[in-house]
Amino acid sequence: MTEIKKGMPKNVSGLNDFVVKFANVNGSGSSSANHMFAKSIFRMGIPVSARNIFPSNIQGLPTWYEVRINEKGHVGRRGDTCDLMCSVNPESMPRDVKEVSPGGYFLYDNTKPLDLRLIRDDINYIGIPLTQITNTEYKDPRQRQLFKNVIYVGAIAALIEIEFEVLVSLVSDQFKGKEKLIQPNIHALELGYNYAKDNFECPLGIRLERRDLIKDMIFVDGNTACGLGAVYGGATVCAWYPITPSTSVAEAFEKYAARLRIDPASGKKNYASIQAEDELSAMGMVIGSNWNGARAFTATSGPGVSLMNEFLGLAYFAEVPAVLIDVQRAGPSTGMPTKTQQSDVLLSAYASHGDTKHILLFPSDPKDCFDQTVAAFDIAERVQTPVIMLTDLDLGMNDWISEPLEWDEDYSYDRGKIMTAEELEAGKDFGRYLDVDGDGMTYRTYPGTHPDRGAFFTRGTSRDEYAIYTENGDIYVENMERLTKKFRSALEYTPKPVITERGTDKSYGVIHFGTTRAALDEAMDHVSEKGYEVDDLRLQSFPFHDSVLDFIESHDYVMVIEQNRDGQMRTLLVNELEVNPKKLLPILHYNGTPINATFIAENILGVVGADKVQPIHKDSA
Amino acid sequence: MTEIKKGMPKNVSGLNDFVVKFANVNGSGSSSANHMFAKSIFRMGIPVSARNIFPSNIQGLPTWYEVRINEKGHVGRRGDTCDLMCSVNPESMPRDVKEVSPGGYFLYDNTKPLDLRLIRDDINYIGIPLTQITNTEYKDPRQRQLFKNVIYVGAIAALIEIEFEVLVSLVSDQFKGKEKLIQPNIHALELGYNYAKDNFECPLGIRLERRDLIKDMIFVDGNTACGLGAVYGGATVCAWYPITPSTSVAEAFEKYAARLRIDPASGKKNYASIQAEDELSAMGMVIGSNWNGARAFTATSGPGVSLMNEFLGLAYFAEVPAVLIDVQRAGPSTGMPTKTQQSDVLLSAYASHGDTKHILLFPSDPKDCFDQTVAAFDIAERVQTPVIMLTDLDLGMNDWISEPLEWDEDYSYDRGKIMTAEELEAGKDFGRYLDVDGDGMTYRTYPGTHPDRGAFFTRGTSRDEYAIYTENGDIYVENMERLTKKFRSALEYTPKPVITERGTDKSYGVIHFGTTRAALDEAMDHVSEKGYEVDDLRLQSFPFHDSVLDFIESHDYVMVIEQNRDGQMRTLLVNELEVNPKKLLPILHYNGTPINATFIAENILGVVGADKVQPIHKDSA
Amino acid sequence: MSYIKPKFRHPDLPTNRIGLTEASYEGAISTLCAGCGHDSISAGIVRACWELDLPPHRVAKLSGIGCSSKSPTYFLNQAHGFNTVHGRMPSVATGANVANRDLTYFGVSGDGDSASIGMGQFAHVVRRNLNMVYVVENNGCYGLTKGQGSATQDQGSASRKGAPNPYSPIDLVGVALQLGATFVARSFSGDKEQLVPLIKAAIKHKGFALIDVVSPCVTFNNHPGSTKSYDYTRDHVETGVVMDFVPYQEEIKAKYEPGTTEEVILHDGSAIHLHKAESSYDPSDRLSAINKVQEYKDDGKILTGLIYLDPVAAEFHEMMDTSEMPFNQMGDTELCPGKECLNRINSSFQ
Amino acid sequence: MSYIKPKFRHPDLPTNRIGLTEASYEGAISTLCAGCGHDSISAGIVRACWELDLPPHRVAKLSGIGCSSKSPTYFLNQAHGFNTVHGRMPSVATGANVANRDLTYFGVSGDGDSASIGMGQFAHVVRRNLNMVYVVENNGCYGLTKGQGSATQDQGSASRKGAPNPYSPIDLVGVALQLGATFVARSFSGDKEQLVPLIKAAIKHKGFALIDVVSPCVTFNNHPGSTKSYDYTRDHVETGVVMDFVPYQEEIKAKYEPGTTEEVILHDGSAIHLHKAESSYDPSDRLSAINKVQEYKDDGKILTGLIYLDPVAAEFHEMMDTSEMPFNQMGDTELCPGKECLNRINSSFQ
Ligand SMILES: Cc1ncc(C[n+]2csc(CCOP(=O)(O)OP(=O)(O)O)c2C)c(N)n1
Ligand SMILES: Cc1ncc(C[n+]2csc(CCOP(=O)(O)OP(=O)(O)O)c2C)c(N)n1
Ligand code: SF4
Ligand code: SF4
Ligand SMILES: [Mg+2]
Ligand SMILES: [Mg+2]
């Protein structure tokens, strides 16, 4: 054991490149202090990411906050270790101490001596008497608890050289309107800062140095970006039912709509956020609103999507637009509700009984969340069908650095094919399901449009081109084939895959989507360093564009990286593109933690470095 | 036009090989008369099948009853034509007349003269003054309507030589207990019989001759066989919600249980049939009962399966047995609720969010329905997971000839791995999810078993081998992999595919399942007659046995025939067996009518006869 | 909108104030069984809309699944319709109404659709006081799936095979009253006299208006022993409070004993006149209504008529404080906060 | 079964008639927030089961999803438990009960779980009079998803951010009474005195026993302005009828004014003694109970205690006329009609 004091060994070292993890108890108010820590690094111009690892409960269980700092911009998870563990939860200490990388640091409250079993001789221990300090400084137990968190942030600031003024400005921002709280917080920061300065040789081997790498980037979670996207996308109705990790999408919509969507004349709302009684109802409301010409959406997670299955089939077959944001969590069933996964891919693609296919979108960062949410409404109304955005807990509930959100003032909403009263009046032929343009997409009218033209009956049963009920098999088949055609025509409106080519060797490619992106970028650097040229393609939507097939065909083998057990995206690729499954090698990570760069790099190298290619992590059927 | 009288031309001819179709109005009481017609052929020892083609409404719309007579035993649909159309619904006459094969017969009510537009000169017209006869004979309008049906059956009996005594005995059977009705019905039969004898040269070119081809076979619908299977399979609880075409499964269970499952001492029921408030509730009840050690099942159709999605995921992950009979109808959404399809394959295989896989069974005739329902309970309890039987409207609601139902007195129920109070008392280690046998299947205890051992908590969340809640990623992954292993181990208990080899040429094979069987058998005869040797494999269950992969590998190309738009079973084959989709050629029929032999034969011949193999009826992605 | 124009019609047919004959309010030809109660209700809706001079296209008709839920096809051909899924019409109606508060919403449902599979959504649409007319065509059974008992089947009422129902029934009127519904009525499909004014009042009521209509299923639940047959219903219905609907600025036709009539003014100025019999109760008092319904039931009678009315409670849009402009008419101006604003939001994330 | 045997225990701890200490009825350590009302209810269940001498393993505990629905983990470790899915516990409990009528069934649910997503299943389990204890741990909010309002949140009750709830609330007691529930009670997690005898009576009641317990959420709904906070509830609860539970053949302890006490005998011979205050009503009269609940509400008070009891109504097994032998104990003999019988059935298809 090496208790670090002045003159302690600096084992791990990293300038703007390391991982700090905080181990807390949930409900203890640590999250705002931890967030301040991450944000201060962001404000020092250094790329950073932060992940909450929290239990499915409200108070009293272990929770972690993992901060990745990397000036190359790699903000996915690095792996399962950290360089500095700030462990203030005695219950989780045995686990916490194991996660420190050799030569790393373990910061703990040394008011009481450390349990001897927690001692490793390859790491450094930083004892700070947090309890003692707070007991001396504060009377109120709640204050003692809250400021303890601020104090350790202050200490770490000294240890890794966070600029103190940055912390001060963050505190001021945070307590805007409650100015009385600013000074006490700064004081607590100082307590920690000074204790560290006085007792340890600062900085540690891991440390920060201001950079100008952030530019105009933002630090925000995906759910907030989705909620904002819905406001900008012209959604007036959000019908939702609370479920982790999607709740904050609806909350963000409400928050921004309440600011940005108030009718200036009357002070009334140009939006409605409806907490439904369950997910069936939420989807029913979304369908009802969209049918009636208002943009409406819902946000949920796996169990909600399961419950929406019947309604999704109705929207598909009756051709009613609908936007559904599925913030995926670890399934099946209630699964691990506060852990991340990408395991609703198949369910979403083919949701509901009978032959159905749904448009999917896969955002990979907050900007995607914003852009794709906006696009989702256009696509849904253009194609008149549900659009399901598959984001996940990791993206949705954690802060990510991202390009700033952009808005093109020249853009205006694509409301799809609507026949107006004027056109009806002018005698245009209106057949609700009449494919006049040959793209499978047909005109609709809003209810109430014209006194004696354009009314039609929407139903989940088979009907002819004029929306008249029929059980005629030929008409049924024609309609079903038009739906297939329409689905293909959707490709004109959906975001294309992003391809990164890394050389001329076309032996291997990688396909991935969503939050795998960040860890993948980093892993690819490792792979390139080892001398392998591996291209990658990031899917942004389903149905798949031709370039996806081209990519697969132009490589000997393609690894499909995803965060689920059964290789669901690979299934979708094989099935929809008719490619030989032998060409697609699954790389699967699904233990509920976000996929990390180490895992990806090892697996890719395992494939490209091996003589004979073997599928990894996939049970052969 | 050739009005047939004595001396009429006999254009089509067929001895024990033709199709008769009845065109009626629903709610007019025609079904029992039509059924009597079909059953009389059965009783004459001649293979026959009968299909109801009915609208989604209760009264007043056109309905048809199509009877296939074929002494070679082909009882699938032949094609879209019939040889004798008995058209007593003026509304559908224009359509009906078109369906008569050239040289065939059109029987109609000539009380009023026929609309000239209904006249084709390549078919024969048989006018019988049905209304006039009934108006003369009966006063009561309801009687007039009912006996009209019996009269045309009598007339056809004369025209195609049904033995009159057979009809008499059927009438007697039908009105057992209501003997007063026997004589009037026989009288009505005679009215028709005599009219035909007097006015036409009987028999027509199509006619019957007694055979002894039926032996001990039975004539019954699939839903009845499922209901009986549930009684024999030891189900005590049927929880259901009415939906066409599954309702009669529950009704059959109730009917037979009420006869066979009454406790002799108390007169009370050894079963419960619970009409739930919806399908979510029905599946919840099934899960609750099975959890508590009673065999329980539900029957539904597509919309119900969609609604059960969340619960199916619970049963999969919490490992609770459940039996679900899905009598498929034409989707998506409400679709064509009284038409047939096989389009819930993908939904059922992967139902629910997260990574899930469910055991599927595919019965192809009533005996399968019985046997597989019995087996479903054993499999569900052995594997502790949902078992979904995919039958369909065609099989479920129509009468089929079938081998008699058999029961092995030595067989007893396989209740799976249950740890008893005695074993617990003896100190056996009990871990609810502890894989002691290495097959992924673990022991459970029934609630209430032992005072202080063996209690556990069942949940949809992640847990360890002792059923203790955990969010530990490694334990989660181990458990998920055990579930995959368990799914594979299920192969020991599920019915194997049935392979028919037809020669040494291994260029082509066919894979099919469910109700395609009957039409396929017939089509294969045609194909063989043309000189092609094509093997076929009938799937009986999912996961797929090794022999399915062997079959695919041992043929150059394999056609996958199914009754849906998207080739759902083909998707499942490609995905689960990792075969190259290029090898699997889809043949798809999904207009809501049962697939027929002509369609299959043409499509197979189209493939095997073509120079270059081209997928048929499948949109390239 | 000014697209209303009289169509060609027989010159003798009476027209309403917007120049339409009653036929202009009809729908497709019914495919229900001859004699089905549901068809009478459709006729009642046609009449009510015509008499109220509603522009037919300004109505939206929604339903679930069932024979009853087919009915919207059989009235108001010029109105958009939506046959949703079984038991979930209330949520779709909610979404539709939120999107455009300016149409009149008709929800037509069955007892199976509302009280069995739909119980949850029914309860919650009541809670939200959604501005719509909600008609339950209540035959105590599942017509379309061939006559199984539904949750409104009375305890002891016999199925076609004669078995008495053992379960406690769900009385949607009672439940709605309990849940705070603001307009609650019951009627009988065979009583057009009563039904039409009820529908008119329901249309004009600002909020959720339930009309639970006993509507016999002639095919599956019209036998002796059934408490939802025509005969049984005719013998057991009794009107509690007779109601007239008086459109805004129209003169009152019916005359009643002075002192027995109470006038309730609806939000658009039209009025409901309530004529109480002696044994009456106060339809503006929820608890009194609950008691009355139960009292009749205990006496083996079915209380019909307007049972409860709260003309002032806030409807859903008011609860949510939404703008007067229908959402579906909002364009980029109303909806999109623009680039500059987004830049400010970006700053807040830095 | 005869596996009951006393475990090692501190010699001074009191035991019940089957030799178990109260500790034998405990569950795992709670992971709910310190001070959460739900934990008090768990303690009440522990106490009630212990006092009733229930063998813990003959209880089955079921729940949905929510903080409340986690509770079954925190009592009766020796009982099997089933955390089902959100809002659908009633159906799973129904299936379980049908499979084995011999266990005691506890359903624990939340207000979100029962009144929001679960409204439909709640209504239908009431209708079936399923023999179970159904405890709603009612905090007017969704605890586990961080405090959104639920359907039982009172109109006007403030959220944490201060916004008053505009929607008409669902009163599960009122709805249950309306739907024919046979045992309806309300209590407060802070009143163990009242809660324990209610739970005991509910266990002994043959049929569906609802106990709606106001159970404050200290983290999200315990602020001023909330009508489900500890303070508000303490200030507004009032017991209507005081109840004692008297096990079969046990002597009566409490003494009351003669004439104010009524005895109701339950199916197993145990008794409930009801002690009415002056302003009382008749808890055997459904309508009187409905009125009383409403009257209290109108006065801004919360009526607690045993509100309604029908000790004789048929429970689900009786309605369905099922055998006494639990289904899960039936073997091939009871279940399989055998080969010969099948041959006869074959003949009927020929
Ligand atoms: C999810 C689902 N389950 C079941 C059905 C089958 N189904 C169609 S109508 C109906 C019952 C209709 O009863 P009710 O609402 O009373 O209408 P009625 O036909 O009596 O007018 C049922 C169960 C369905 N369409 N969808
Ligand atoms: C289908 C589904 N939707 C949403 C959720 C998320 N969820 C978990 S608990 C809960 C609400 C619980 O509220 P309540 O029943 O009142 O319990 P409490 O936590 O207040 O005790 C919700 C919405 C879920 N688990 N499943
Ligand atoms: S079955 Fe009953 S409810 Fe349906 S249309 Fe016929 S009479 Fe009406
Ligand atoms: S959040 Fe509320 S309901 Fe949940 S455990 Fe905490 S106090 Fe209890
Ligand atoms: Mg009905
Ligand atoms: Mg709650």
Short mmCIF file of N, CA and C in Angstrom, two decimals, chain A residues 39 43 216-219 228 232 236 256 260-261 268-271 275 277 281 284-285 288-289 292-294 311 405 407 409 412-413 422 425 445-448 450-452 454-456 458, chain C residues 1 3-5 57-58 72-73 78 80-83 85 88 91-92 95-96 98-99 105 121 124 128 320-323 327-328 330 332 334-339 341-342 345-346 349-350:
data_model
loop_
_atom_site.label_atom_id
_atom_site.label_comp_id
_atom_site.label_asym_id
_atom_site.label_seq_id
_atom_site.Cartn_x
_atom_site.Cartn_y
_atom_site.Cartn_z
N LYS A 39 -18.38 19.31 -16.02
CA LYS A 39 -18.58 20.53 -16.79
C LYS A 39 -17.36 21.44 -16.73
N ARG A 43 -15.42 23.19 -19.74
CA ARG A 43 -15.15 24.63 -19.82
C ARG A 43 -13.66 24.94 -19.94
N ASP A 216 -17.20 25.69 -30.27
CA ASP A 216 -18.60 26.01 -29.97
C ASP A 216 -19.41 24.76 -29.62
N MET A 217 -18.72 23.71 -29.24
CA MET A 217 -19.46 22.49 -28.92
C MET A 217 -20.29 22.66 -27.65
N ILE A 218 -21.24 21.76 -27.51
CA ILE A 218 -22.13 21.84 -26.35
C ILE A 218 -22.02 20.54 -25.55
N PHE A 219 -22.51 20.58 -24.34
CA PHE A 219 -22.43 19.44 -23.42
C PHE A 219 -23.85 19.20 -22.95
N LEU A 228 -35.97 18.99 -27.41
CA LEU A 228 -35.82 20.22 -28.18
C LEU A 228 -36.13 19.98 -29.65
N TYR A 232 -38.68 22.04 -32.01
CA TYR A 232 -38.30 22.61 -33.31
C TYR A 232 -38.96 21.89 -34.47
N THR A 236 -46.82 19.47 -31.63
CA THR A 236 -47.69 20.19 -30.69
C THR A 236 -48.16 19.28 -29.58
N TYR A 256 -38.99 23.17 -22.70
CA TYR A 256 -38.71 24.13 -23.77
C TYR A 256 -39.98 24.67 -24.40
N LEU A 260 -40.93 28.38 -25.18
CA LEU A 260 -40.84 28.82 -26.58
C LEU A 260 -42.15 28.74 -27.33
N ARG A 261 -43.16 28.19 -26.72
CA ARG A 261 -44.38 27.92 -27.46
C ARG A 261 -45.61 28.48 -26.78
N LYS A 268 -51.52 31.55 -23.84
CA LYS A 268 -51.89 30.13 -23.80
C LYS A 268 -50.88 29.28 -24.54
N LYS A 269 -51.03 27.99 -24.38
CA LYS A 269 -50.01 27.08 -24.89
C LYS A 269 -50.25 26.65 -26.34
N ASN A 270 -49.22 26.75 -27.13
CA ASN A 270 -49.27 26.18 -28.48
C ASN A 270 -48.74 24.75 -28.47
N TYR A 271 -49.02 24.05 -27.43
CA TYR A 271 -48.59 22.64 -27.32
C TYR A 271 -49.37 22.01 -26.19
N GLN A 275 -49.78 13.46 -19.99
CA GLN A 275 -49.34 12.23 -19.32
C GLN A 275 -50.49 11.24 -19.44
N GLU A 277 -52.43 7.42 -19.37
CA GLU A 277 -52.56 6.44 -18.28
C GLU A 277 -51.68 5.22 -18.51
N SER A 281 -52.36 3.96 -24.40
CA SER A 281 -53.07 5.21 -24.53
C SER A 281 -52.19 6.29 -25.14
N GLY A 284 -52.10 5.72 -28.73
CA GLY A 284 -53.42 6.05 -29.29
C GLY A 284 -53.57 7.55 -29.48
N MET A 285 -53.14 8.30 -28.50
CA MET A 285 -53.24 9.77 -28.61
C MET A 285 -52.37 10.29 -29.76
N GLY A 288 -54.18 9.59 -32.90
CA GLY A 288 -55.34 10.47 -33.05
C GLY A 288 -54.92 11.87 -33.49
N SER A 289 -53.90 12.42 -32.87
CA SER A 289 -53.45 13.77 -33.21
C SER A 289 -52.91 13.82 -34.63
N ASN A 292 -55.40 13.76 -37.24
CA ASN A 292 -56.11 15.03 -37.32
C ASN A 292 -55.18 16.18 -37.73
N GLY A 293 -53.96 15.85 -38.15
CA GLY A 293 -53.12 16.88 -38.74
C GLY A 293 -52.19 17.63 -37.82
N ALA A 294 -52.07 17.18 -36.57
CA ALA A 294 -51.09 17.80 -35.69
C ALA A 294 -49.91 16.86 -35.51
N PHE A 311 -51.16 -0.90 -31.68
CA PHE A 311 -51.37 0.42 -32.27
C PHE A 311 -50.37 0.69 -33.40
N LEU A 405 -26.33 22.62 -31.89
CA LEU A 405 -27.56 22.37 -32.66
C LEU A 405 -27.70 23.48 -33.70
N TRP A 407 -29.89 25.33 -37.04
CA TRP A 407 -31.21 25.49 -37.66
C TRP A 407 -31.08 26.27 -38.95
N GLU A 409 -32.75 28.49 -41.49
CA GLU A 409 -33.96 29.33 -41.53
C GLU A 409 -34.78 29.11 -42.80
N SER A 412 -38.54 24.53 -44.19
CA SER A 412 -39.85 24.50 -43.55
C SER A 412 -40.41 23.09 -43.58
N TYR A 413 -41.33 22.84 -42.68
CA TYR A 413 -41.80 21.47 -42.47
C TYR A 413 -42.36 20.83 -43.73
N GLU A 422 -59.22 23.65 -51.24
CA GLU A 422 -59.19 24.30 -52.53
C GLU A 422 -59.02 23.27 -53.65
N GLU A 425 -62.19 21.34 -54.00
CA GLU A 425 -63.18 22.21 -54.62
C GLU A 425 -62.93 22.30 -56.13
N THR A 445 -56.61 13.82 -46.43
CA THR A 445 -57.24 15.10 -46.11
C THR A 445 -57.34 15.16 -44.60
N TYR A 446 -57.31 16.35 -44.07
CA TYR A 446 -57.57 16.48 -42.64
C TYR A 446 -59.08 16.44 -42.42
N PRO A 447 -59.50 15.84 -41.32
CA PRO A 447 -60.93 15.89 -40.99
C PRO A 447 -61.43 17.34 -40.98
N GLY A 448 -62.64 17.51 -41.51
CA GLY A 448 -63.25 18.84 -41.48
C GLY A 448 -62.86 19.73 -42.63
N HIS A 450 -63.66 19.80 -46.11
CA HIS A 450 -64.57 20.25 -47.17
C HIS A 450 -65.96 19.66 -46.92
N PRO A 451 -67.00 20.43 -47.18
CA PRO A 451 -68.36 19.96 -46.84
C PRO A 451 -68.75 18.65 -47.51
N ASP A 452 -68.38 18.45 -48.75
CA ASP A 452 -68.88 17.23 -49.36
C ASP A 452 -67.85 16.48 -50.20
N GLY A 454 -63.83 14.63 -49.95
CA GLY A 454 -62.60 14.37 -49.23
C GLY A 454 -62.76 13.65 -47.90
N ALA A 455 -64.00 13.45 -47.46
CA ALA A 455 -64.16 12.68 -46.22
C ALA A 455 -63.86 11.23 -46.52
N PHE A 456 -63.26 10.54 -45.58
CA PHE A 456 -63.01 9.11 -45.77
C PHE A 456 -62.96 8.44 -44.41
N THR A 458 -61.01 5.98 -41.94
CA THR A 458 -59.72 5.37 -41.63
C THR A 458 -59.98 4.12 -40.81
N MET C 1 -64.85 28.49 -42.99
CA MET C 1 -65.06 27.79 -44.27
C MET C 1 -66.39 28.22 -44.90
N TYR C 3 -67.68 26.50 -47.76
CA TYR C 3 -67.92 25.56 -48.85
C TYR C 3 -69.31 24.95 -48.86
N ILE C 4 -70.07 25.24 -47.77
CA ILE C 4 -71.41 24.65 -47.68
C ILE C 4 -72.26 25.10 -48.87
N LYS C 5 -72.78 24.15 -49.58
CA LYS C 5 -73.77 24.54 -50.57
C LYS C 5 -74.79 23.41 -50.70
N HIS C 57 -69.45 17.83 -42.16
CA HIS C 57 -68.00 17.61 -42.27
C HIS C 57 -67.23 18.17 -41.09
N ARG C 58 -67.91 18.89 -40.22
CA ARG C 58 -67.23 19.41 -39.04
C ARG C 58 -67.37 18.46 -37.84
N PRO C 72 -70.36 4.12 -37.03
CA PRO C 72 -70.01 5.41 -37.64
C PRO C 72 -70.04 5.39 -39.17
N THR C 73 -69.87 4.21 -39.76
CA THR C 73 -69.99 4.15 -41.22
C THR C 73 -71.42 4.46 -41.66
N GLN C 78 -70.31 12.58 -44.75
CA GLN C 78 -69.37 13.67 -45.05
C GLN C 78 -68.40 13.94 -43.91
N HIS C 80 -65.28 12.73 -41.48
CA HIS C 80 -64.18 11.77 -41.41
C HIS C 80 -64.46 10.78 -40.29
N GLY C 81 -64.07 9.55 -40.52
CA GLY C 81 -64.29 8.53 -39.50
C GLY C 81 -63.00 7.78 -39.20
N PHE C 82 -62.96 7.17 -38.05
CA PHE C 82 -61.78 6.40 -37.67
C PHE C 82 -62.23 5.22 -36.81
N ASN C 83 -62.16 4.08 -37.42
CA ASN C 83 -62.36 2.80 -36.75
C ASN C 83 -61.01 2.40 -36.17
N VAL C 85 -58.78 0.58 -32.82
CA VAL C 85 -58.64 -0.82 -32.40
C VAL C 85 -59.55 -1.05 -31.20
N ARG C 88 -59.74 0.91 -27.50
CA ARG C 88 -58.78 2.01 -27.32
C ARG C 88 -59.19 3.26 -28.07
N SER C 91 -58.40 6.95 -26.39
CA SER C 91 -57.10 7.61 -26.52
C SER C 91 -56.96 8.25 -27.89
N VAL C 92 -57.43 7.59 -28.92
CA VAL C 92 -57.34 8.17 -30.26
C VAL C 92 -58.22 9.42 -30.34
N GLY C 95 -56.37 12.25 -28.66
CA GLY C 95 -55.36 12.83 -29.53
C GLY C 95 -55.99 13.70 -30.60
N ALA C 96 -57.06 13.19 -31.20
CA ALA C 96 -57.71 13.93 -32.28
C ALA C 96 -58.25 15.26 -31.76
N VAL C 98 -57.34 16.95 -29.17
CA VAL C 98 -56.27 17.88 -28.81
C VAL C 98 -55.73 18.57 -30.06
N ALA C 99 -55.70 17.84 -31.16
CA ALA C 99 -55.14 18.40 -32.40
C ALA C 99 -56.04 19.46 -33.02
N TYR C 105 -66.80 15.91 -31.79
CA TYR C 105 -66.30 14.54 -31.76
C TYR C 105 -67.37 13.57 -31.27
N GLN C 121 -59.22 2.87 -20.53
CA GLN C 121 -59.26 4.10 -21.33
C GLN C 121 -60.56 4.86 -21.09
N HIS C 124 -60.22 6.92 -18.00
CA HIS C 124 -59.32 8.06 -18.10
C HIS C 124 -59.82 9.16 -19.02
N ARG C 128 -60.49 13.16 -17.90
CA ARG C 128 -59.96 14.32 -18.62
C ARG C 128 -61.05 15.25 -19.11
N MET C 320 -55.69 22.11 -19.81
CA MET C 320 -54.32 22.17 -20.32
C MET C 320 -53.92 23.56 -20.76
N ASP C 321 -54.88 24.46 -20.76
CA ASP C 321 -54.60 25.85 -21.10
C ASP C 321 -54.01 26.00 -22.50
N THR C 322 -54.59 25.33 -23.45
CA THR C 322 -54.08 25.40 -24.82
C THR C 322 -54.70 26.59 -25.56
N SER C 323 -54.02 26.98 -26.61
CA SER C 323 -54.47 28.11 -27.42
C SER C 323 -55.81 27.83 -28.10
N PHE C 327 -54.34 23.18 -33.11
CA PHE C 327 -52.94 22.82 -33.37
C PHE C 327 -52.72 22.48 -34.84
N ASN C 328 -53.71 21.84 -35.45
CA ASN C 328 -53.47 21.41 -36.82
C ASN C 328 -53.51 22.56 -37.82
N MET C 330 -51.66 25.33 -37.07
CA MET C 330 -50.46 26.12 -36.79
C MET C 330 -49.39 25.83 -37.83
N ASP C 332 -45.28 27.16 -39.41
CA ASP C 332 -43.93 27.42 -38.94
C ASP C 332 -43.87 28.59 -37.95
N GLU C 334 -46.06 29.71 -35.75
CA GLU C 334 -46.46 29.37 -34.39
C GLU C 334 -45.53 28.32 -33.79
N LEU C 335 -44.98 27.49 -34.65
CA LEU C 335 -44.35 26.28 -34.12
C LEU C 335 -42.84 26.39 -33.95
N CYS C 336 -42.19 27.12 -34.83
CA CYS C 336 -40.74 27.03 -34.84
C CYS C 336 -40.07 28.24 -34.20
N PRO C 337 -39.35 28.04 -33.11
CA PRO C 337 -38.74 29.16 -32.41
C PRO C 337 -37.57 29.79 -33.16
N GLY C 338 -37.06 29.13 -34.18
CA GLY C 338 -36.05 29.77 -35.03
C GLY C 338 -34.61 29.62 -34.57
N LYS C 339 -33.75 30.12 -35.45
CA LYS C 339 -32.31 29.89 -35.34
C LYS C 339 -31.69 30.62 -34.15
N CYS C 341 -32.88 31.72 -31.42
CA CYS C 341 -33.27 31.12 -30.16
C CYS C 341 -32.47 29.83 -29.90
N LEU C 342 -32.24 29.09 -30.95
CA LEU C 342 -31.48 27.85 -30.79
C LEU C 342 -30.04 28.16 -30.40
N ILE C 345 -29.98 28.67 -26.83
CA ILE C 345 -30.08 27.38 -26.13
C ILE C 345 -28.73 26.68 -26.15
N ASN C 346 -28.05 26.73 -27.30
CA ASN C 346 -26.71 26.15 -27.37
C ASN C 346 -25.82 26.74 -26.27
N PHE C 349 -25.90 25.29 -22.95
CA PHE C 349 -25.29 23.96 -22.81
C PHE C 349 -23.76 24.05 -22.78
N GLN C 350 -23.24 25.27 -22.63
CA GLN C 350 -21.78 25.39 -22.72
C GLN C 350 -21.18 25.73 -21.36
#
